[in-house]
Amino acid sequence: MSGFGPGDAFLADCPGRLAVELIADKWTVVVLAGLSKGPVRHGDLIKLIGGISRKMLTQTLRRLEAHGLVRRRAHAEAPPRVEYELTPLGATLIDPIHALTEWARANGDAVLDALDAGLEQTAGNH
Amino acid sequence: MSGFGPGDAFLADCPGRLAVELIADKWTVVVLAGLSKGPVRHGDLIKLIGGISRKMLTQTLRRLEAHGLVRRRAHAEAPPRVEYELTPLGATLIDPIHALTEWARANGDAVLDALDAGLEQTAGNH
DNA sequence: CCGTATCCACCACGATACTG
DNA sequence: CAGTATCGTGGTGGATACGG
């Protein structure tokens, strides 16, 4: 109903798999979203995101850097300061991510409803 | 540059996290894409996707069913036949997924380029 | 402040074999 | 053909502590 032509699905070895492998983990999308407004410091990202450990943040950023989506900029100052920002390439990913966010805002409740509708387990507690 | 207002990012406990938790695994997005053209049989999905095991397919479908995104329909026939299809709610997820696919088709090469540009490791094998 | 190393628990995933 | 059970494993991600 909504978009894929006959040959351009997500299957087998299509390029679409690349996108999935790129973002299908716990933090990548969230980190990209955190960078979507401009350069941010490491510590600020930690607070902004909430729940991520320094280890995972650094690890995620490094991966994105290697993929050309994020740029790391270290300033040689007395208290070290490191800022991360999206590359132009990375910025192009924001729109698809934004589409996901919008979807969640619009349909999140429906999903949660379906979820606890399913919580009338096998047990028949009248 | 591209969309998030000041208060509507992906962070902390925003609804956006729901979407991430929903699709952030190896197969969910691929399975949804496989269903995007209409009802499909279990076995056909296996062949269509390529690489997924029956176990993971069933497991993924069951999760999507619980979230109200997929409907399971079993036909009482001699050789058992089971078809899966997107619910209307599930169909709304196709567009965001499609956006990802499009992104990958447009920018996949750039990512791969950045990736092996980074393969000039620390070692200086001129 | 930034980053990494280490240790560890957990779960996602695959292989295989079995039931209906 | 569809689904489940079981087992084994590697990787992901958290806590903590240390180094620059």
PDB file of C-alpha atoms (C1' of nucleotides) in Angstrom:
ATOM      1  CA  MET A   1       0.000   0.000   0.000  1.00  0.00           C
ATOM      2  CA  SER A   2       2.733   2.289   0.423  1.00  0.00           C
ATOM      3  CA  GLY A   3       5.831   2.286  -1.522  1.00  0.00           C
ATOM      4  CA  PHE A   4       7.969  -0.649  -2.368  1.00  0.00           C
ATOM      5  CA  GLY A   5       8.039  -1.562  -5.991  1.00  0.00           C
ATOM      6  CA  PRO A   6       8.432  -5.157  -7.076  1.00  0.00           C
ATOM      7  CA  GLY A   7      12.179  -5.307  -7.032  1.00  0.00           C
ATOM      8  CA  ASP A   8      13.153  -2.810  -4.414  1.00  0.00           C
ATOM      9  CA  ALA A   9      12.340  -4.407  -1.144  1.00  0.00           C
ATOM     10  CA  PHE A  10      14.611  -4.858   1.770  1.00  0.00           C
ATOM     11  CA  LEU A  11      15.506  -8.372   1.129  1.00  0.00           C
ATOM     12  CA  ALA A  12      18.472 -10.547   0.345  1.00  0.00           C
ATOM     13  CA  ASP A  13      21.457  -8.294  -0.168  1.00  0.00           C
ATOM     14  CA  CYS A  14      19.818  -4.973  -0.995  1.00  0.00           C
ATOM     15  CA  PRO A  15      21.488  -1.760   0.103  1.00  0.00           C
ATOM     16  CA  GLY A  16      18.679  -1.287   2.570  1.00  0.00           C
ATOM     17  CA  ARG A  17      20.370  -3.801   4.799  1.00  0.00           C
ATOM     18  CA  LEU A  18      23.202  -1.384   5.219  1.00  0.00           C
ATOM     19  CA  ALA A  19      20.916   1.130   6.864  1.00  0.00           C
ATOM     20  CA  VAL A  20      19.563  -1.511   9.191  1.00  0.00           C
ATOM     21  CA  GLU A  21      22.988  -2.699  10.208  1.00  0.00           C
ATOM     22  CA  LEU A  22      23.980   0.878  10.753  1.00  0.00           C
ATOM     23  CA  ILE A  23      21.201   1.884  13.094  1.00  0.00           C
ATOM     24  CA  ALA A  24      19.906  -1.374  14.537  1.00  0.00           C
ATOM     25  CA  ASP A  25      21.388  -1.105  17.971  1.00  0.00           C
ATOM     26  CA  LYS A  26      20.387   0.411  21.221  1.00  0.00           C
ATOM     27  CA  TRP A  27      21.966   3.843  20.915  1.00  0.00           C
ATOM     28  CA  THR A  28      22.882   4.882  17.380  1.00  0.00           C
ATOM     29  CA  VAL A  29      19.594   6.544  16.530  1.00  0.00           C
ATOM     30  CA  VAL A  30      19.400   8.302  19.847  1.00  0.00           C
ATOM     31  CA  VAL A  31      22.921   9.645  19.507  1.00  0.00           C
ATOM     32  CA  LEU A  32      22.290  10.909  16.004  1.00  0.00           C
ATOM     33  CA  ALA A  33      19.195  12.656  17.253  1.00  0.00           C
ATOM     34  CA  GLY A  34      21.249  14.222  20.015  1.00  0.00           C
ATOM     35  CA  LEU A  35      23.640  15.619  17.429  1.00  0.00           C
ATOM     36  CA  SER A  36      20.920  16.892  15.143  1.00  0.00           C
ATOM     37  CA  LYS A  37      20.923  20.401  16.527  1.00  0.00           C
ATOM     38  CA  GLY A  38      24.602  21.150  16.201  1.00  0.00           C
ATOM     39  CA  PRO A  39      27.942  20.458  17.879  1.00  0.00           C
ATOM     40  CA  VAL A  40      27.636  18.918  21.306  1.00  0.00           C
ATOM     41  CA  ARG A  41      30.178  18.032  23.927  1.00  0.00           C
ATOM     42  CA  HIS A  42      30.667  14.507  25.125  1.00  0.00           C
ATOM     43  CA  GLY A  43      29.469  15.237  28.632  1.00  0.00           C
ATOM     44  CA  ASP A  44      26.474  17.146  27.414  1.00  0.00           C
ATOM     45  CA  LEU A  45      25.409  14.243  25.265  1.00  0.00           C
ATOM     46  CA  ILE A  46      25.540  11.999  28.299  1.00  0.00           C
ATOM     47  CA  LYS A  47      23.182  14.252  30.201  1.00  0.00           C
ATOM     48  CA  LEU A  48      21.022  14.956  27.171  1.00  0.00           C
ATOM     49  CA  ILE A  49      20.423  11.359  26.325  1.00  0.00           C
ATOM     50  CA  GLY A  50      20.043   9.965  29.772  1.00  0.00           C
ATOM     51  CA  GLY A  51      20.864   6.360  30.520  1.00  0.00           C
ATOM     52  CA  ILE A  52      23.812   5.932  28.202  1.00  0.00           C
ATOM     53  CA  SER A  53      27.208   5.086  29.653  1.00  0.00           C
ATOM     54  CA  ARG A  54      30.392   6.854  28.601  1.00  0.00           C
ATOM     55  CA  LYS A  55      31.584   3.614  27.125  1.00  0.00           C
ATOM     56  CA  MET A  56      28.609   3.151  24.852  1.00  0.00           C
ATOM     57  CA  LEU A  57      28.539   6.788  23.860  1.00  0.00           C
ATOM     58  CA  THR A  58      32.170   6.801  22.806  1.00  0.00           C
ATOM     59  CA  GLN A  59      31.807   3.473  21.069  1.00  0.00           C
ATOM     60  CA  THR A  60      28.765   4.611  19.137  1.00  0.00           C
ATOM     61  CA  LEU A  61      30.364   7.899  18.160  1.00  0.00           C
ATOM     62  CA  ARG A  62      33.493   6.142  16.926  1.00  0.00           C
ATOM     63  CA  ARG A  63      31.465   3.867  14.746  1.00  0.00           C
ATOM     64  CA  LEU A  64      29.556   6.765  13.285  1.00  0.00           C
ATOM     65  CA  GLU A  65      32.817   8.587  12.753  1.00  0.00           C
ATOM     66  CA  ALA A  66      34.232   5.629  10.853  1.00  0.00           C
ATOM     67  CA  HIS A  67      31.140   5.606   8.675  1.00  0.00           C
ATOM     68  CA  GLY A  68      31.586   9.262   7.867  1.00  0.00           C
ATOM     69  CA  LEU A  69      28.463  10.419   9.646  1.00  0.00           C
ATOM     70  CA  VAL A  70      30.037  12.216  12.568  1.00  0.00           C
ATOM     71  CA  ARG A  71      33.011  14.477  12.999  1.00  0.00           C
ATOM     72  CA  ARG A  72      35.037  14.615  16.182  1.00  0.00           C
ATOM     73  CA  ARG A  73      36.772  17.813  17.143  1.00  0.00           C
ATOM     74  CA  ALA A  74      39.121  17.941  20.121  1.00  0.00           C
ATOM     75  CA  HIS A  75      40.174  21.323  21.467  1.00  0.00           C
ATOM     76  CA  ALA A  76      43.592  21.536  23.093  1.00  0.00           C
ATOM     77  CA  GLU A  77      42.612  23.310  26.261  1.00  0.00           C
ATOM     78  CA  ALA A  78      43.271  23.057  29.926  1.00  0.00           C
ATOM     79  CA  PRO A  79      40.098  21.226  30.780  1.00  0.00           C
ATOM     80  CA  PRO A  80      39.837  18.965  27.762  1.00  0.00           C
ATOM     81  CA  ARG A  81      36.956  19.737  25.485  1.00  0.00           C
ATOM     82  CA  VAL A  82      35.688  17.517  22.702  1.00  0.00           C
ATOM     83  CA  GLU A  83      32.807  18.301  20.458  1.00  0.00           C
ATOM     84  CA  TYR A  84      30.953  16.095  18.035  1.00  0.00           C
ATOM     85  CA  GLU A  85      28.874  17.157  15.101  1.00  0.00           C
ATOM     86  CA  LEU A  86      27.153  15.617  12.140  1.00  0.00           C
ATOM     87  CA  THR A  87      28.918  15.645   8.813  1.00  0.00           C
ATOM     88  CA  PRO A  88      26.848  16.684   5.793  1.00  0.00           C
ATOM     89  CA  LEU A  89      26.421  13.002   5.082  1.00  0.00           C
ATOM     90  CA  GLY A  90      25.309  12.378   8.632  1.00  0.00           C
ATOM     91  CA  ALA A  91      22.813  15.203   8.402  1.00  0.00           C
ATOM     92  CA  THR A  92      21.062  13.406   5.581  1.00  0.00           C
ATOM     93  CA  LEU A  93      20.148  10.646   7.990  1.00  0.00           C
ATOM     94  CA  ILE A  94      18.221  12.992  10.227  1.00  0.00           C
ATOM     95  CA  ASP A  95      15.173  13.133   8.025  1.00  0.00           C
ATOM     96  CA  PRO A  96      14.572   9.381   7.961  1.00  0.00           C
ATOM     97  CA  ILE A  97      15.111   9.324  11.705  1.00  0.00           C
ATOM     98  CA  HIS A  98      12.724  12.171  12.094  1.00  0.00           C
ATOM     99  CA  ALA A  99      10.137  10.159  10.189  1.00  0.00           C
ATOM    100  CA  LEU A 100      10.505   7.452  12.799  1.00  0.00           C
ATOM    101  CA  THR A 101      10.103   9.923  15.628  1.00  0.00           C
ATOM    102  CA  GLU A 102       6.974  11.311  14.073  1.00  0.00           C
ATOM    103  CA  TRP A 103       5.597   7.851  13.644  1.00  0.00           C
ATOM    104  CA  ALA A 104       6.196   7.076  17.292  1.00  0.00           C
ATOM    105  CA  ARG A 105       4.506  10.260  18.389  1.00  0.00           C
ATOM    106  CA  ALA A 106       1.498   9.517  16.231  1.00  0.00           C
ATOM    107  CA  ASN A 107       1.173   5.785  16.788  1.00  0.00           C
ATOM    108  CA  GLY A 108       2.966   5.041  20.015  1.00  0.00           C
ATOM    109  CA  ASP A 109      -0.227   4.858  22.018  1.00  0.00           C
ATOM    110  CA  ALA A 110      -1.827   2.460  19.564  1.00  0.00           C
ATOM    111  CA  VAL A 111       1.152   0.150  19.931  1.00  0.00           C
ATOM    112  CA  LEU A 112       1.021   0.285  23.688  1.00  0.00           C
ATOM    113  CA  ASP A 113      -2.713  -0.365  23.607  1.00  0.00           C
ATOM    114  CA  ALA A 114      -2.253  -3.416  21.416  1.00  0.00           C
ATOM    115  CA  LEU A 115       0.433  -4.521  23.810  1.00  0.00           C
ATOM    116  CA  ASP A 116      -1.694  -4.625  26.919  1.00  0.00           C
ATOM    117  CA  ALA A 117      -4.723  -5.778  25.018  1.00  0.00           C
ATOM    118  CA  GLY A 118      -2.542  -8.829  24.515  1.00  0.00           C
ATOM    119  CA  LEU A 119      -2.062  -9.034  28.251  1.00  0.00           C
ATOM    120  CA  GLU A 120      -5.300 -10.952  28.658  1.00  0.00           C
ATOM    121  CA  GLN A 121      -3.120 -13.994  28.894  1.00  0.00           C
ATOM    122  CA  THR A 122      -4.104 -17.583  28.446  1.00  0.00           C
ATOM    123  CA  ALA A 123      -5.299 -17.470  32.026  1.00  0.00           C
ATOM    124  CA  GLY A 124      -9.006 -16.765  32.219  1.00  0.00           C
ATOM    125  CA  ASN A 125      -9.244 -14.433  35.179  1.00  0.00           C
ATOM    126  CA  HIS A 126     -12.863 -13.733  34.265  1.00  0.00           C
TER     127      HIS A 126
ATOM    128  CA  MET B   1      19.422  21.786  10.000  1.00  0.00           C
ATOM    129  CA  SER B   2      16.670  19.478   9.600  1.00  0.00           C
ATOM    130  CA  GLY B   3      13.834  19.139  11.858  1.00  0.00           C
ATOM    131  CA  PHE B   4      13.929  18.681  15.581  1.00  0.00           C
ATOM    132  CA  GLY B   5      12.516  21.499  17.581  1.00  0.00           C
ATOM    133  CA  PRO B   6      13.996  22.348  20.931  1.00  0.00           C
ATOM    134  CA  GLY B   7      11.901  20.025  23.031  1.00  0.00           C
ATOM    135  CA  ASP B   8      11.148  17.184  20.703  1.00  0.00           C
ATOM    136  CA  ALA B   9      14.360  15.287  20.390  1.00  0.00           C
ATOM    137  CA  PHE B  10      14.872  11.628  20.925  1.00  0.00           C
ATOM    138  CA  LEU B  11      16.223  11.816  24.354  1.00  0.00           C
ATOM    139  CA  ALA B  12      15.406  10.760  27.864  1.00  0.00           C
ATOM    140  CA  ASP B  13      12.002   9.133  27.854  1.00  0.00           C
ATOM    141  CA  CYS B  14      10.485  10.516  24.674  1.00  0.00           C
ATOM    142  CA  PRO B  15       8.107   8.354  22.675  1.00  0.00           C
ATOM    143  CA  GLY B  16      10.776   8.110  20.000  1.00  0.00           C
ATOM    144  CA  ARG B  17      12.499   5.525  22.128  1.00  0.00           C
ATOM    145  CA  LEU B  18       9.577   3.234  21.563  1.00  0.00           C
ATOM    146  CA  ALA B  19      10.224   3.185  17.852  1.00  0.00           C
ATOM    147  CA  VAL B  20      13.871   2.419  18.434  1.00  0.00           C
ATOM    148  CA  GLU B  21      13.141  -0.413  20.818  1.00  0.00           C
ATOM    149  CA  LEU B  22      10.650  -1.747  18.342  1.00  0.00           C
ATOM    150  CA  ILE B  23      12.906  -1.926  15.337  1.00  0.00           C
ATOM    151  CA  ALA B  24      16.406  -2.058  16.784  1.00  0.00           C
ATOM    152  CA  ASP B  25      17.189  -5.676  16.104  1.00  0.00           C
ATOM    153  CA  LYS B  26      18.511  -7.699  13.256  1.00  0.00           C
ATOM    154  CA  TRP B  27      15.297  -8.694  11.550  1.00  0.00           C
ATOM    155  CA  THR B  28      12.271  -6.587  12.427  1.00  0.00           C
ATOM    156  CA  VAL B  29      12.709  -4.005   9.699  1.00  0.00           C
ATOM    157  CA  VAL B  30      13.468  -6.607   7.085  1.00  0.00           C
ATOM    158  CA  VAL B  31      10.411  -8.632   7.999  1.00  0.00           C
ATOM    159  CA  LEU B  32       8.155  -5.597   7.870  1.00  0.00           C
ATOM    160  CA  ALA B  33       9.538  -4.780   4.456  1.00  0.00           C
ATOM    161  CA  GLY B  34       8.828  -8.326   3.372  1.00  0.00           C
ATOM    162  CA  LEU B  35       5.209  -7.902   4.391  1.00  0.00           C
ATOM    163  CA  SER B  36       4.800  -4.537   2.753  1.00  0.00           C
ATOM    164  CA  LYS B  37       3.344  -5.886  -0.457  1.00  0.00           C
ATOM    165  CA  GLY B  38       0.573  -7.957   0.994  1.00  0.00           C
ATOM    166  CA  PRO B  39      -0.058 -11.289   2.715  1.00  0.00           C
ATOM    167  CA  VAL B  40       2.864 -13.663   2.594  1.00  0.00           C
ATOM    168  CA  ARG B  41       3.296 -17.211   3.734  1.00  0.00           C
ATOM    169  CA  HIS B  42       5.819 -18.202   6.339  1.00  0.00           C
ATOM    170  CA  GLY B  43       7.906 -20.229   3.953  1.00  0.00           C
ATOM    171  CA  ASP B  44       7.840 -17.569   1.290  1.00  0.00           C
ATOM    172  CA  LEU B  45       9.129 -15.015   3.748  1.00  0.00           C
ATOM    173  CA  ILE B  46      12.020 -17.307   4.537  1.00  0.00           C
ATOM    174  CA  LYS B  47      13.007 -17.483   0.896  1.00  0.00           C
ATOM    175  CA  LEU B  48      12.241 -13.846   0.241  1.00  0.00           C
ATOM    176  CA  ILE B  49      14.386 -12.537   3.049  1.00  0.00           C
ATOM    177  CA  GLY B  50      17.269 -14.897   2.785  1.00  0.00           C
ATOM    178  CA  GLY B  51      19.393 -15.733   5.781  1.00  0.00           C
ATOM    179  CA  ILE B  52      16.722 -15.737   8.448  1.00  0.00           C
ATOM    180  CA  SER B  53      15.986 -18.922  10.363  1.00  0.00           C
ATOM    181  CA  ARG B  54      12.482 -20.182  10.976  1.00  0.00           C
ATOM    182  CA  LYS B  55      12.984 -19.543  14.628  1.00  0.00           C
ATOM    183  CA  MET B  56      13.866 -15.891  14.243  1.00  0.00           C
ATOM    184  CA  LEU B  57      11.137 -15.314  11.708  1.00  0.00           C
ATOM    185  CA  THR B  58       8.425 -16.735  13.930  1.00  0.00           C
ATOM    186  CA  GLN B  59       9.797 -14.925  16.931  1.00  0.00           C
ATOM    187  CA  THR B  60       9.900 -11.606  15.120  1.00  0.00           C
ATOM    188  CA  LEU B  61       6.419 -12.061  13.711  1.00  0.00           C
ATOM    189  CA  ARG B  62       5.031 -12.908  17.128  1.00  0.00           C
ATOM    190  CA  ARG B  63       6.494  -9.770  18.600  1.00  0.00           C
ATOM    191  CA  LEU B  64       5.051  -7.659  15.824  1.00  0.00           C
ATOM    192  CA  GLU B  65       1.721  -9.381  16.285  1.00  0.00           C
ATOM    193  CA  ALA B  66       1.756  -8.549  19.983  1.00  0.00           C
ATOM    194  CA  HIS B  67       2.442  -4.940  19.125  1.00  0.00           C
ATOM    195  CA  GLY B  68      -0.512  -4.847  16.773  1.00  0.00           C
ATOM    196  CA  LEU B  69       1.534  -4.399  13.637  1.00  0.00           C
ATOM    197  CA  VAL B  70       1.030  -7.806  12.059  1.00  0.00           C
ATOM    198  CA  ARG B  71      -1.893 -10.148  11.695  1.00  0.00           C
ATOM    199  CA  ARG B  72      -1.519 -13.906  11.570  1.00  0.00           C
ATOM    200  CA  ARG B  73      -4.017 -15.967   9.615  1.00  0.00           C
ATOM    201  CA  ALA B  74      -3.938 -19.760   9.732  1.00  0.00           C
ATOM    202  CA  HIS B  75      -5.929 -21.703   7.181  1.00  0.00           C
ATOM    203  CA  ALA B  76      -7.240 -25.094   8.233  1.00  0.00           C
ATOM    204  CA  GLU B  77      -6.061 -27.119   5.282  1.00  0.00           C
ATOM    205  CA  ALA B  78      -4.359 -30.372   4.578  1.00  0.00           C
ATOM    206  CA  PRO B  79      -0.899 -28.948   4.058  1.00  0.00           C
ATOM    207  CA  PRO B  80      -0.966 -26.250   6.723  1.00  0.00           C
ATOM    208  CA  ARG B  81      -0.947 -22.731   5.396  1.00  0.00           C
ATOM    209  CA  VAL B  82      -0.294 -19.615   7.423  1.00  0.00           C
ATOM    210  CA  GLU B  83      -0.231 -16.128   6.056  1.00  0.00           C
ATOM    211  CA  TYR B  84       0.960 -12.948   7.648  1.00  0.00           C
ATOM    212  CA  GLU B  85      -0.016  -9.448   6.713  1.00  0.00           C
ATOM    213  CA  LEU B  86       0.390  -5.949   8.028  1.00  0.00           C
ATOM    214  CA  THR B  87      -2.406  -4.438  10.067  1.00  0.00           C
ATOM    215  CA  PRO B  88      -3.419  -0.878   9.179  1.00  0.00           C
ATOM    216  CA  LEU B  89      -1.242   0.234  12.072  1.00  0.00           C
ATOM    217  CA  GLY B  90       1.642  -1.808  10.786  1.00  0.00           C
ATOM    218  CA  ALA B  91       1.217  -0.310   7.348  1.00  0.00           C
ATOM    219  CA  THR B  92       1.873   3.144   8.784  1.00  0.00           C
ATOM    220  CA  LEU B  93       5.383   2.029   9.640  1.00  0.00           C
ATOM    221  CA  ILE B  94       6.214   1.288   6.045  1.00  0.00           C
ATOM    222  CA  ASP B  95       6.732   4.895   5.079  1.00  0.00           C
ATOM    223  CA  PRO B  96       9.386   5.615   7.703  1.00  0.00           C
ATOM    224  CA  ILE B  97      11.075   2.366   6.758  1.00  0.00           C
ATOM    225  CA  HIS B  98      10.879   3.321   3.147  1.00  0.00           C
ATOM    226  CA  ALA B  99      12.619   6.578   3.999  1.00  0.00           C
ATOM    227  CA  LEU B 100      15.478   4.541   5.415  1.00  0.00           C
ATOM    228  CA  THR B 101      15.659   2.398   2.319  1.00  0.00           C
ATOM    229  CA  GLU B 102      15.780   5.439   0.112  1.00  0.00           C
ATOM    230  CA  TRP B 103      18.519   6.915   2.231  1.00  0.00           C
ATOM    231  CA  ALA B 104      20.561   3.767   1.898  1.00  0.00           C
ATOM    232  CA  ARG B 105      20.158   3.686  -1.838  1.00  0.00           C
ATOM    233  CA  ALA B 106      21.214   7.317  -2.120  1.00  0.00           C
ATOM    234  CA  ASN B 107      24.020   7.361   0.415  1.00  0.00           C
ATOM    235  CA  GLY B 108      25.126   3.812   0.851  1.00  0.00           C
ATOM    236  CA  ASP B 109      28.142   4.246  -1.364  1.00  0.00           C
ATOM    237  CA  ALA B 110      29.292   7.329   0.500  1.00  0.00           C
ATOM    238  CA  VAL B 111      29.185   5.391   3.745  1.00  0.00           C
ATOM    239  CA  LEU B 112      31.151   2.512   2.298  1.00  0.00           C
ATOM    240  CA  ASP B 113      33.682   4.950   0.877  1.00  0.00           C
ATOM    241  CA  ALA B 114      34.157   6.614   4.241  1.00  0.00           C
ATOM    242  CA  LEU B 115      34.531   3.154   5.706  1.00  0.00           C
ATOM    243  CA  ASP B 116      37.474   2.070   3.625  1.00  0.00           C
ATOM    244  CA  ALA B 117      38.957   5.539   3.594  1.00  0.00           C
ATOM    245  CA  GLY B 118      39.286   4.826   7.305  1.00  0.00           C
ATOM    246  CA  LEU B 119      41.133   1.622   6.462  1.00  0.00           C
ATOM    247  CA  GLU B 120      44.395   3.511   6.168  1.00  0.00           C
ATOM    248  CA  GLN B 121      45.057   2.258   9.630  1.00  0.00           C
ATOM    249  CA  THR B 122      47.493   3.563  12.162  1.00  0.00           C
ATOM    250  CA  ALA B 123      50.095   1.528  10.345  1.00  0.00           C
ATOM    251  CA  GLY B 124      51.835   3.573   7.693  1.00  0.00           C
ATOM    252  CA  ASN B 125      52.033   1.071   4.880  1.00  0.00           C
ATOM    253  CA  HIS B 126      52.479   3.982   2.506  1.00  0.00           C
TER     254      HIS B 126
ATOM    255  C1'  DC C   1      36.702  16.468  31.371  1.00  0.00           C
ATOM    256  C1'  DC C   2      37.484  12.701  28.189  1.00  0.00           C
ATOM    257  C1'  DG C   3      38.549   8.076  27.197  1.00  0.00           C
ATOM    258  C1'  DT C   4      39.594   3.300  27.747  1.00  0.00           C
ATOM    259  C1'  DA C   5      40.325  -1.300  30.009  1.00  0.00           C
ATOM    260  C1'  DT C   6      38.430  -4.993  32.443  1.00  0.00           C
ATOM    261  C1'  DC C   7      35.076  -7.953  34.062  1.00  0.00           C
ATOM    262  C1'  DC C   8      30.579  -9.965  33.670  1.00  0.00           C
ATOM    263  C1'  DA C   9      25.614 -10.882  32.904  1.00  0.00           C
ATOM    264  C1'  DC C  10      22.380 -11.391  29.628  1.00  0.00           C
ATOM    265  C1'  DC C  11      19.996 -12.165  25.375  1.00  0.00           C
ATOM    266  C1'  DA C  12      19.931 -12.365  20.392  1.00  0.00           C
ATOM    267  C1'  DC C  13      20.825 -15.503  17.153  1.00  0.00           C
ATOM    268  C1'  DG C  14      22.015 -19.901  14.707  1.00  0.00           C
ATOM    269  C1'  DA C  15      21.976 -25.129  14.269  1.00  0.00           C
ATOM    270  C1'  DT C  16      19.631 -28.977  14.928  1.00  0.00           C
ATOM    271  C1'  DA C  17      16.109 -32.094  15.803  1.00  0.00           C
ATOM    272  C1'  DC C  18      11.489 -33.101  16.868  1.00  0.00           C
ATOM    273  C1'  DT C  19       6.012 -32.537  16.821  1.00  0.00           C
ATOM    274  C1'  DG C  20       1.564 -31.629  14.466  1.00  0.00           C
TER     275       DG C  20
ATOM    276  C1'  DC D   1       4.505 -26.647   5.808  1.00  0.00           C
ATOM    277  C1'  DA D   2       4.516 -24.425  10.259  1.00  0.00           C
ATOM    278  C1'  DG D   3       6.180 -24.266  14.788  1.00  0.00           C
ATOM    279  C1'  DT D   4       8.627 -25.410  19.071  1.00  0.00           C
ATOM    280  C1'  DA D   5      12.425 -27.107  22.102  1.00  0.00           C
ATOM    281  C1'  DT D   6      16.986 -27.214  23.279  1.00  0.00           C
ATOM    282  C1'  DC D   7      21.567 -26.097  23.421  1.00  0.00           C
ATOM    283  C1'  DG D   8      25.680 -23.413  22.469  1.00  0.00           C
ATOM    284  C1'  DT D   9      28.003 -19.149  21.487  1.00  0.00           C
ATOM    285  C1'  DG D  10      29.435 -14.537  20.522  1.00  0.00           C
ATOM    286  C1'  DG D  11      28.470 -10.022  20.990  1.00  0.00           C
ATOM    287  C1'  DT D  12      26.265  -6.121  23.276  1.00  0.00           C
ATOM    288  C1'  DG D  13      25.977  -3.313  26.847  1.00  0.00           C
ATOM    289  C1'  DG D  14      26.391  -2.132  32.023  1.00  0.00           C
ATOM    290  C1'  DA D  15      29.514  -1.176  36.264  1.00  0.00           C
ATOM    291  C1'  DT D  16      33.613   0.064  37.820  1.00  0.00           C
ATOM    292  C1'  DA D  17      38.093   1.769  38.058  1.00  0.00           C
ATOM    293  C1'  DC D  18      41.991   3.642  36.116  1.00  0.00           C
ATOM    294  C1'  DG D  19      44.907   6.838  32.861  1.00  0.00           C
ATOM    295  C1'  DG D  20      45.736  11.216  30.153  1.00  0.00           C
TER     296       DG D  20
END
